[in-house]
C-alpha positions as semicolon CSV with decimal commas, in nm:
position;residue;x (nm);y (nm);z (nm)
1;Q;3,467;1,787;8,253
2;V;3,207;2,016;8,406
3;Q;3,055;2,319;8,240
4;L;2,882;2,596;8,435
5;V;2,657;2,855;8,272
6;E;2,517;3,151;8,464
7;S;2,208;3,346;8,369
8;G;1,967;3,596;8,519
9;G;2,184;3,902;8,559
10;G;2,081;4,247;8,449
11;L;2,004;4,602;8,553
12;V;1,778;4,655;8,853
13;Q;1,687;4,951;9,072
14;P;1,785;4,963;9,440
15;G;1,541;4,757;9,645
16;G;1,464;4,530;9,354
17;S;1,520;4,158;9,311
18;L;1,695;3,921;9,073
19;R;1,732;3,545;9,057
20;L;2,054;3,403;8,918
21;S;2,078;3,051;8,783
22;C;2,380;2,827;8,739
23;A;2,326;2,525;8,516
24;A;2,582;2,246;8,542
25;S;2,642;2,001;8,261
26;G;2,896;1,744;8,150
27;A;3,015;1,437;8,332
28;R;2,865;1,334;8,662
29;F;3,056;1,489;8,948
30;R;3,071;1,526;9,322
31;F;3,152;1,864;9,470
32;E;3,298;1,974;9,798
33;V;3,181;2,335;9,775
34;M;2,956;2,491;9,514
35;G;2,801;2,834;9,492
36;W;2,833;3,199;9,401
37;Y;3,113;3,453;9,406
38;R;3,128;3,812;9,287
39;Q;3,387;4,062;9,176
40;A;3,335;4,437;9,160
41;P;3,569;4,666;8,963
42;G;3,899;4,704;9,144
43;K;3,804;4,448;9,408
44;Q;3,892;4,087;9,485
45;R;3,659;3,805;9,398
46;D;3,463;3,728;9,715
47;M;3,237;3,447;9,827
48;V;2,869;3,537;9,828
49;A;2,685;3,214;9,908
50;T;2,788;2,848;9,889
51;F;2,674;2,496;9,957
52;T;2,901;2,242;10,122
53;S;2,895;1,874;10,038
54;G;2,709;1,808;10,361
55;G;2,425;2,038;10,260
56;G;2,518;2,336;10,475
57;T;2,528;2,692;10,350
58;N;2,759;2,987;10,396
59;Y;2,678;3,352;10,330
60;A;2,884;3,665;10,322
61;D;2,788;3,897;10,607
62;S;2,693;4,168;10,358
63;V;2,417;3,955;10,201
64;K;2,275;3,767;10,499
65;G;1,901;3,814;10,523
66;R;1,878;3,936;10,164
67;F;2,019;3,655;9,948
68;T;1,920;3,289;9,947
69;I;2,104;3,004;9,776
70;S;1,907;2,700;9,665
71;R;1,935;2,410;9,425
72;D;1,728;2,178;9,212
73;N;1,913;1,849;9,182
74;A;1,679;1,719;8,911
75;K;1,772;2,016;8,692
76;N;2,139;2,027;8,794
77;T;2,091;2,393;8,874
78;V;2,192;2,621;9,159
79;Y;2,008;2,947;9,221
80;L;2,078;3,271;9,398
81;Q;1,770;3,472;9,494
82;M;1,874;3,831;9,556
83;N;1,630;4,064;9,730
84;S;1,657;4,420;9,858
85;L;1,942;4,485;9,621
86;K;2,182;4,770;9,692
87;P;2,422;4,959;9,464
88;E;2,712;4,791;9,644
89;D;2,585;4,456;9,515
90;T;2,690;4,562;9,165
91;A;2,945;4,310;9,037
92;V;3,005;4,025;8,801
93;Y;2,862;3,714;8,965
94;Y;3,034;3,381;8,903
95;C;2,923;3,027;8,966
96;N;3,189;2,793;9,104
97;A;3,217;2,422;9,175
98;D;3,507;2,269;9,365
99;V;3,487;1,916;9,231
100;I;3,643;1,622;9,413
101;W;3,528;1,334;9,191
102;P;3,617;1,198;8,939
103;T;3,894;1,459;8,916
104;R;3,977;1,723;9,172
105;N;3,940;2,063;9,005
106;S;3,775;2,400;9,039
107;Y;3,533;2,508;8,766
108;W;3,406;2,858;8,694
109;G;3,134;2,995;8,473
110;Q;3,182;3,299;8,252
111;G;2,995;3,526;8,490
112;T;2,684;3,738;8,467
113;Q;2,671;4,113;8,526
114;V;2,447;4,249;8,800
115;T;2,407;4,625;8,809
116;V;2,202;4,796;9,081
117;S;2,140;5,159;8,994
118;S;1,864;5,415;8,978
């Protein structure tokens, strides 16, 4: 089993920055896709930024140039650096791992609230 725990959310003014962290624990695993998703009230859960197993990255068009996904393998942690935040970035941000070994499954954290408001 894999456990994912997000942290770093909070209230920030427009133009500010936050760094989210996703700490993975449990059994050793290999993922196909791992990264960040968000869901605003009344909206679908959308991809924000992800890693692929080959090391590539994908970003939603709305966050390109402002958000950066990174990872620290030694700490089993994935980060999302969010700069130039806008009110429309307000959402619950979730960490996700699509695991392919030892068992194929999709794991989600509990989410962390990000609110951008003046």
